[in-house]
CSV table of C-alpha atoms in Angstrom, one decimal:
chain,number,residue,atom,x,y,z
G,1,MET,CA,15.1,-16.8,1.4
G,2,GLU,CA,18.1,-18.9,1.6
G,3,GLY,CA,17.0,-22.3,3.6
G,4,LYS,CA,13.4,-21.6,3.2
G,5,ASN,CA,10.9,-23.4,1.1
G,6,VAL,CA,8.7,-21.0,-1.1
G,7,THR,CA,5.3,-21.9,-2.3
G,8,LEU,CA,3.2,-19.7,-4.7
G,9,MET,CA,-0.2,-21.1,-3.7
G,10,VAL,CA,-0.7,-21.8,0.1
G,11,GLU,CA,-3.1,-22.7,2.8
G,12,PHE,CA,-2.7,-20.7,5.7
G,13,ILE,CA,-3.6,-21.7,9.1
G,14,LEU,CA,-5.3,-19.5,11.7
G,15,LEU,CA,-3.9,-20.3,15.1
G,16,GLY,CA,-6.5,-18.1,16.6
G,17,PHE,CA,-7.1,-19.2,20.4
G,18,SER,CA,-5.1,-22.4,20.0
G,19,ASP,CA,-3.1,-21.3,23.0
G,20,LEU,CA,-6.2,-21.6,25.2
G,21,PRO,CA,-7.5,-25.4,24.4
G,22,ASN,CA,-9.3,-25.4,27.7
G,23,LEU,CA,-11.3,-22.5,26.7
G,24,GLN,CA,-12.4,-23.1,23.3
G,25,GLY,CA,-15.9,-24.1,24.4
G,26,PHE,CA,-16.1,-20.9,26.6
G,27,LEU,CA,-15.0,-18.4,24.0
G,28,PHE,CA,-17.4,-20.2,21.3
G,29,GLY,CA,-20.3,-19.3,23.6
G,30,ALA,CA,-18.7,-15.6,24.6
G,31,PHE,CA,-18.3,-14.7,21.1
G,32,LEU,CA,-21.6,-16.0,19.9
G,33,ILE,CA,-23.4,-14.0,22.3
G,34,ILE,CA,-21.4,-10.9,21.4
G,35,TYR,CA,-21.9,-11.5,17.6
G,36,LEU,CA,-25.9,-11.9,18.0
G,37,SER,CA,-25.6,-9.1,20.3
G,38,ILE,CA,-24.2,-6.9,17.5
G,39,LEU,CA,-26.6,-7.9,14.9
G,40,LEU,CA,-29.5,-7.2,17.1
G,41,ALA,CA,-28.5,-4.1,18.6
G,42,ASN,CA,-27.0,-2.4,15.5
G,43,GLY,CA,-29.9,-3.8,13.5
G,44,LEU,CA,-32.2,-2.1,15.5
G,45,ILE,CA,-30.8,1.2,15.3
G,46,PHE,CA,-30.5,0.4,11.7
G,47,ILE,CA,-34.2,-0.2,11.5
G,48,ILE,CA,-35.4,2.7,13.7
G,49,THR,CA,-33.5,5.4,11.7
G,50,LYS,CA,-35.1,4.2,8.7
G,51,THR,CA,-38.6,3.8,9.7
G,52,GLU,CA,-39.1,6.4,13.0
G,53,ALA,CA,-40.5,9.5,11.6
G,54,SER,CA,-38.7,11.8,13.9
G,55,LEU,CA,-35.3,10.4,13.1
G,56,GLN,CA,-35.4,11.4,9.5
G,57,THR,CA,-32.6,14.0,9.7
G,58,PRO,CA,-29.0,14.1,8.5
G,59,MET,CA,-27.5,12.9,11.8
G,60,TYR,CA,-29.7,9.8,12.0
G,61,TYR,CA,-29.2,9.0,8.5
G,62,PHE,CA,-25.4,8.7,9.0
G,63,LEU,CA,-26.0,6.9,12.4
G,64,GLY,CA,-28.1,4.1,10.5
G,65,ASN,CA,-25.4,3.5,7.8
G,66,PHE,CA,-22.7,3.5,10.6
G,67,SER,CA,-24.9,0.6,12.3
G,68,PHE,CA,-25.0,-1.1,9.3
G,69,LEU,CA,-21.4,-0.9,8.7
G,70,GLU,CA,-20.9,-2.2,12.0
G,71,ILE,CA,-23.0,-5.3,11.2
G,72,CYS,CA,-20.7,-5.7,8.0
G,73,TYR,CA,-17.7,-5.8,10.3
G,74,ALA,CA,-19.1,-8.5,12.4
G,75,LEU,CA,-20.1,-10.4,9.4
G,76,VAL,CA,-16.4,-10.4,8.0
G,77,THR,CA,-14.5,-11.8,11.3
G,78,ILE,CA,-17.1,-13.3,13.6
G,79,PRO,CA,-18.5,-16.1,11.6
G,80,ARG,CA,-15.0,-17.4,10.8
G,81,MET,CA,-13.8,-17.1,14.2
G,82,LEU,CA,-17.0,-19.1,15.5
G,83,THR,CA,-16.3,-21.7,12.8
G,84,ASP,CA,-12.6,-22.2,13.8
G,85,LEU,CA,-13.6,-22.6,17.4
G,86,TRP,CA,-16.4,-25.1,16.7
G,87,THR,CA,-14.2,-27.2,14.4
G,88,HIS,CA,-10.9,-26.5,15.9
G,89,ASN,CA,-9.7,-26.4,12.4
G,90,GLY,CA,-8.1,-23.1,11.3
G,91,ASN,CA,-7.4,-23.7,7.5
G,92,ILE,CA,-8.2,-21.0,5.2
G,93,SER,CA,-7.0,-20.9,1.4
G,94,LEU,CA,-5.1,-17.9,0.2
G,95,TRP,CA,-7.9,-16.7,-1.8
G,96,ALA,CA,-10.3,-16.4,1.1
G,97,CYS,CA,-7.6,-14.8,3.5
G,98,ALA,CA,-7.0,-12.4,0.8
G,99,THR,CA,-10.8,-11.8,0.4
G,100,GLN,CA,-11.2,-11.4,4.1
G,101,LEU,CA,-8.4,-9.0,4.5
G,102,CYS,CA,-9.5,-7.0,1.5
G,103,LEU,CA,-13.1,-6.7,3.0
G,104,PHE,CA,-12.0,-6.0,6.4
G,105,LEU,CA,-9.8,-3.1,5.1
G,106,ILE,CA,-12.6,-1.7,3.0
G,107,LEU,CA,-14.7,-1.5,6.0
G,108,GLY,CA,-12.0,0.2,8.3
G,109,VAL,CA,-11.6,2.7,5.6
G,110,THR,CA,-15.1,3.4,5.2
G,111,GLU,CA,-15.6,3.7,9.1
G,112,CYS,CA,-12.6,6.4,8.9
G,113,PHE,CA,-14.9,8.2,6.4
G,114,LEU,CA,-17.9,7.8,8.0
G,115,LEU,CA,-16.7,9.2,11.4
G,116,ALA,CA,-15.1,12.2,9.7
G,117,VAL,CA,-18.6,12.9,7.8
G,118,MET,CA,-20.5,12.4,11.1
G,119,ALA,CA,-18.0,14.9,12.7
G,120,TYR,CA,-18.7,17.4,9.9
G,121,ASP,CA,-22.3,17.0,10.2
G,122,ARG,CA,-21.8,18.1,14.2
G,123,TYR,CA,-19.8,20.9,13.0
G,124,VAL,CA,-22.6,22.3,10.7
G,125,ALA,CA,-25.3,21.6,13.2
G,126,ILE,CA,-23.4,23.1,16.2
G,127,CYS,CA,-21.4,25.9,14.4
G,128,LYS,CA,-23.7,27.2,11.6
G,129,PRO,CA,-27.2,26.0,12.7
G,130,LEU,CA,-29.1,28.5,10.5
G,131,TYR,CA,-27.4,26.8,7.4
G,132,TYR,CA,-27.7,23.1,8.7
G,133,PHE,CA,-30.5,21.9,6.4
G,134,LEU,CA,-29.6,24.3,3.6
G,135,ILE,CA,-26.0,22.7,3.8
G,136,MET,CA,-27.0,19.0,4.6
G,137,LYS,CA,-29.7,18.3,2.1
G,138,HIS,CA,-30.6,14.6,1.6
G,139,HIS,CA,-28.9,14.1,-1.6
G,140,VAL,CA,-25.6,15.8,-0.1
G,141,CYS,CA,-25.6,13.0,2.9
G,142,VAL,CA,-26.5,10.4,0.5
G,143,ARG,CA,-23.3,11.2,-1.8
G,144,LEU,CA,-21.3,11.5,1.4
G,145,VAL,CA,-22.3,8.0,2.5
G,146,ILE,CA,-21.6,6.6,-1.1
G,147,GLY,CA,-18.3,8.3,-1.2
G,148,SER,CA,-17.4,6.9,2.3
G,149,TRP,CA,-18.1,3.6,1.1
G,150,ILE,CA,-16.2,3.6,-2.5
G,151,LEU,CA,-13.4,6.0,-2.3
G,152,GLY,CA,-10.8,3.5,-0.4
G,153,ILE,CA,-11.9,0.6,-2.5
G,154,PRO,CA,-9.3,1.0,-5.3
G,155,ALA,CA,-6.4,1.8,-2.9
G,156,VAL,CA,-7.4,-1.3,-0.7
G,157,ILE,CA,-7.4,-3.6,-3.5
G,158,GLY,CA,-3.9,-2.5,-4.5
G,159,LEU,CA,-2.7,-2.7,-1.3
G,160,THR,CA,-4.0,-6.4,-0.7
G,161,TYR,CA,-2.8,-7.5,-4.3
G,162,GLN,CA,0.5,-6.2,-3.5
G,163,ILE,CA,0.8,-8.2,0.1
G,164,PHE,CA,-0.7,-11.6,-1.6
G,165,SER,CA,1.6,-11.5,-4.7
G,166,MET,CA,4.5,-12.1,-2.5
G,167,PRO,CA,5.9,-15.8,-2.2
G,168,PHE,CA,5.2,-17.4,1.1
G,169,CYS,CA,7.4,-19.4,3.1
G,170,ASP,CA,6.6,-23.2,4.2
G,171,SER,CA,5.4,-21.9,7.8
G,172,THR,CA,2.0,-20.3,7.0
G,173,LYS,CA,0.9,-20.4,10.5
G,174,LEU,CA,-0.9,-17.0,11.0
G,175,ASN,CA,-0.7,-16.1,15.0
G,176,HIS,CA,-4.1,-14.2,14.6
G,177,VAL,CA,-8.2,-14.9,14.9
G,178,PHE,CA,-8.5,-13.6,11.1
G,179,CYS,CA,-6.4,-12.7,8.2
G,180,ASN,CA,-4.9,-9.4,8.9
G,181,VAL,CA,-1.9,-7.5,7.6
G,182,TYR,CA,0.8,-8.4,9.8
G,183,PRO,CA,0.2,-11.7,10.4
G,184,VAL,CA,0.4,-12.4,6.7
G,185,LEU,CA,3.5,-10.2,6.3
G,186,GLN,CA,5.3,-12.6,9.1
G,187,VAL,CA,5.0,-15.7,6.7
G,188,ALA,CA,6.1,-14.0,3.7
G,189,CYS,CA,9.5,-14.7,2.5
G,190,GLY,CA,12.0,-11.9,1.5
G,191,ASP,CA,12.2,-8.3,2.0
G,192,THR,CA,8.7,-6.7,3.2
G,193,SER,CA,10.0,-3.2,3.8
G,194,MET,CA,7.9,-1.9,0.9
G,195,ASN,CA,4.7,-3.5,2.1
G,196,GLU,CA,5.2,-2.0,5.2
G,197,LEU,CA,5.7,1.3,3.8
G,198,SER,CA,2.5,1.1,1.7
G,199,VAL,CA,0.9,0.1,4.9
G,200,TYR,CA,2.0,3.4,6.5
G,201,ALA,CA,1.0,5.2,3.6
G,202,HIS,CA,-2.6,4.2,3.8
G,203,VAL,CA,-2.9,4.6,7.3
G,204,GLY,CA,-1.2,8.1,7.1
G,205,LEU,CA,-4.0,8.8,4.1
G,206,PHE,CA,-7.2,7.2,5.4
G,207,GLY,CA,-6.5,7.2,9.3
G,208,MET,CA,-4.3,10.1,10.4
G,209,ILE,CA,-5.4,12.6,7.8
G,210,LEU,CA,-9.2,12.1,8.4
G,211,PHE,CA,-8.6,12.0,12.2
G,212,ILE,CA,-6.8,15.3,12.0
G,213,LEU,CA,-9.9,16.4,10.1
G,214,ILE,CA,-12.3,15.0,12.9
G,215,LEU,CA,-10.0,16.7,15.5
G,216,ASN,CA,-10.2,19.9,13.6
G,217,SER,CA,-14.1,19.7,13.6
G,218,TYR,CA,-14.5,19.3,17.2
G,219,ILE,CA,-11.9,22.0,18.2
G,220,ARG,CA,-14.2,24.3,16.2
G,221,ILE,CA,-17.4,22.8,17.6
G,222,ILE,CA,-15.9,23.0,21.3
G,223,THR,CA,-14.8,26.6,20.5
G,224,THR,CA,-18.5,27.5,19.6
G,225,ILE,CA,-19.9,25.6,22.5
G,226,MET,CA,-18.0,27.7,25.2
G,227,LYS,CA,-19.1,30.9,23.6
G,228,LEU,CA,-22.8,29.9,24.5
G,229,PRO,CA,-24.2,32.3,27.2
G,230,SER,CA,-26.4,29.5,28.5
G,231,ALA,CA,-25.2,26.5,30.5
G,232,THR,CA,-28.0,24.7,29.4
G,233,GLY,CA,-27.2,25.4,25.9
G,234,ARG,CA,-23.8,24.3,26.4
G,235,SER,CA,-24.9,21.0,27.9
G,236,LYS,CA,-27.1,20.1,25.2
G,237,ALA,CA,-24.8,21.0,22.6
G,238,PHE,CA,-22.0,18.9,24.2
G,239,SER,CA,-24.5,15.9,24.7
G,240,THR,CA,-25.3,15.9,20.7
G,241,CYS,CA,-21.6,15.5,19.9
G,242,SER,CA,-20.1,13.5,23.1
G,243,SER,CA,-21.6,10.0,21.8
G,244,HIS,CA,-19.9,10.3,18.6
G,245,LEU,CA,-16.5,11.5,20.2
G,246,ILE,CA,-16.4,8.6,22.2
G,247,VAL,CA,-16.9,6.0,19.4
G,248,VAL,CA,-14.2,8.1,17.4
G,249,SER,CA,-11.8,7.6,20.4
G,250,LEU,CA,-12.2,4.0,20.6
G,251,PHE,CA,-11.9,3.1,17.1
G,252,PHE,CA,-9.1,5.4,16.1
G,253,VAL,CA,-6.7,4.6,19.1
G,254,THR,CA,-7.3,0.7,18.7
G,255,ALA,CA,-6.8,1.0,14.8
G,256,ILE,CA,-3.9,3.1,15.0
G,257,MET,CA,-2.2,1.5,17.5
G,258,THR,CA,-2.5,-2.0,15.3
G,259,HIS,CA,-1.5,-0.7,12.3
G,260,LEU,CA,1.6,1.6,13.2
G,261,GLN,CA,4.0,-1.5,13.8
G,262,THR,CA,6.9,-2.9,11.9
G,263,LYS,CA,7.5,-6.5,11.0
G,264,ALA,CA,10.3,-6.6,13.5
G,265,SER,CA,8.5,-5.0,16.5
G,266,HIS,CA,4.9,-6.7,15.6
G,267,SER,CA,3.4,-8.3,18.8
G,268,ALA,CA,0.9,-10.9,17.7
G,269,THR,CA,-0.5,-11.0,21.3
G,270,ILE,CA,-1.3,-6.8,21.2
G,271,GLU,CA,-2.3,-7.1,17.6
G,272,ARG,CA,-5.0,-9.9,18.5
G,273,VAL,CA,-6.4,-8.0,21.5
G,274,LEU,CA,-6.5,-4.6,19.7
G,275,SER,CA,-7.9,-6.2,16.7
G,276,LEU,CA,-10.6,-8.1,19.0
G,277,LEU,CA,-11.4,-4.5,20.5
G,278,TYR,CA,-12.4,-2.6,17.3
G,279,THR,CA,-13.8,-5.9,15.5
G,280,THR,CA,-16.2,-7.1,18.3
G,281,MET,CA,-16.3,-5.1,21.2
G,282,THR,CA,-16.3,-1.5,19.3
G,283,PRO,CA,-19.3,-2.6,17.1
G,284,LEU,CA,-20.8,-4.2,20.4
G,285,VAL,CA,-20.7,-0.9,22.3
G,286,ASN,CA,-21.5,1.7,19.9
G,287,PRO,CA,-25.2,1.3,19.8
G,288,ILE,CA,-25.3,1.3,23.5
G,289,ILE,CA,-23.2,4.5,23.5
G,290,TYR,CA,-25.6,6.0,21.2
G,291,SER,CA,-28.8,5.0,22.7
G,292,LEU,CA,-27.9,5.6,26.4
G,293,ARG,CA,-27.0,9.2,25.3
G,294,ASN,CA,-29.9,10.1,23.1
G,295,LYS,CA,-33.3,10.6,24.4
G,296,ASP,CA,-34.6,10.5,20.7
G,297,VAL,CA,-33.1,6.9,20.0
G,298,ILE,CA,-34.5,5.7,23.5
G,299,VAL,CA,-38.0,6.9,22.7
G,300,ALA,CA,-37.6,5.3,19.4
G,301,LEU,CA,-36.8,1.8,20.7
G,302,ARG,CA,-39.6,2.0,23.2
G,303,LYS,CA,-41.9,2.6,20.3
G,304,LEU,CA,-40.3,-0.5,18.5
G,305,LEU,CA,-39.9,-3.0,21.0
G,306,PRO,CA,-42.9,-4.6,23.0
G,307,SER,CA,-43.3,-3.1,26.4
């Protein structure tokens, strides 16, 4: 800490896309279109899963909640990005930065849990079809969703407090488009190894373990599908879980690659690209993946939208 000025209360500066001054207008327009598309696409999925009688099943109940989660993801990150691009001012207070990071991490943990719950739902549907509606009763589904939203909150609040209780140096420029773990650790003074260890622990607990559970569900699903005597039956079974498997791959690959870095090996450019992938592109393509590969969703959308 020698030779560095330390402050207890700071205002961070999100550099965002300041390295691309000639593209600010284009980026604003592009992210505005993406933002509105995320709200529209996921909003439509959420509405039809709540109103369409044919979609009142556990699978679509989870899909509706997942779409709502994607809307929340967009609300936490993109409006701030649009504001910074429009005003060319990336100043953000410590409390605002901490709040954004905390909400962002809570949503990330919730997504991990929801994806695991959706994988379990597909496992029961394919591997134990006769017991599906007995196991996946509505009150069970509600509890699984509520648990997905709240289980990670205490740990995330603790991690956020640990990160923002550190002293920060005079260089408070965050080379990112929103407040994320490693850009904040980059401007912290002193030894941050314990904070990095906490991040690894949280990624391991909420990321890797849940990913292994999802993987285990799909191993059992694929094993069961391969035993089906009919090729048509195998194709239908694969189609019911292929969309979810694509979404799982998109989310976990980018999220784990982003957070399994050290302060020393951290690459701001790589993290910025990966973060944008799972905070903007993933919420954008998820409803497309689910609707294009699901006839029930397509039929429900045609009923809702004017022809």
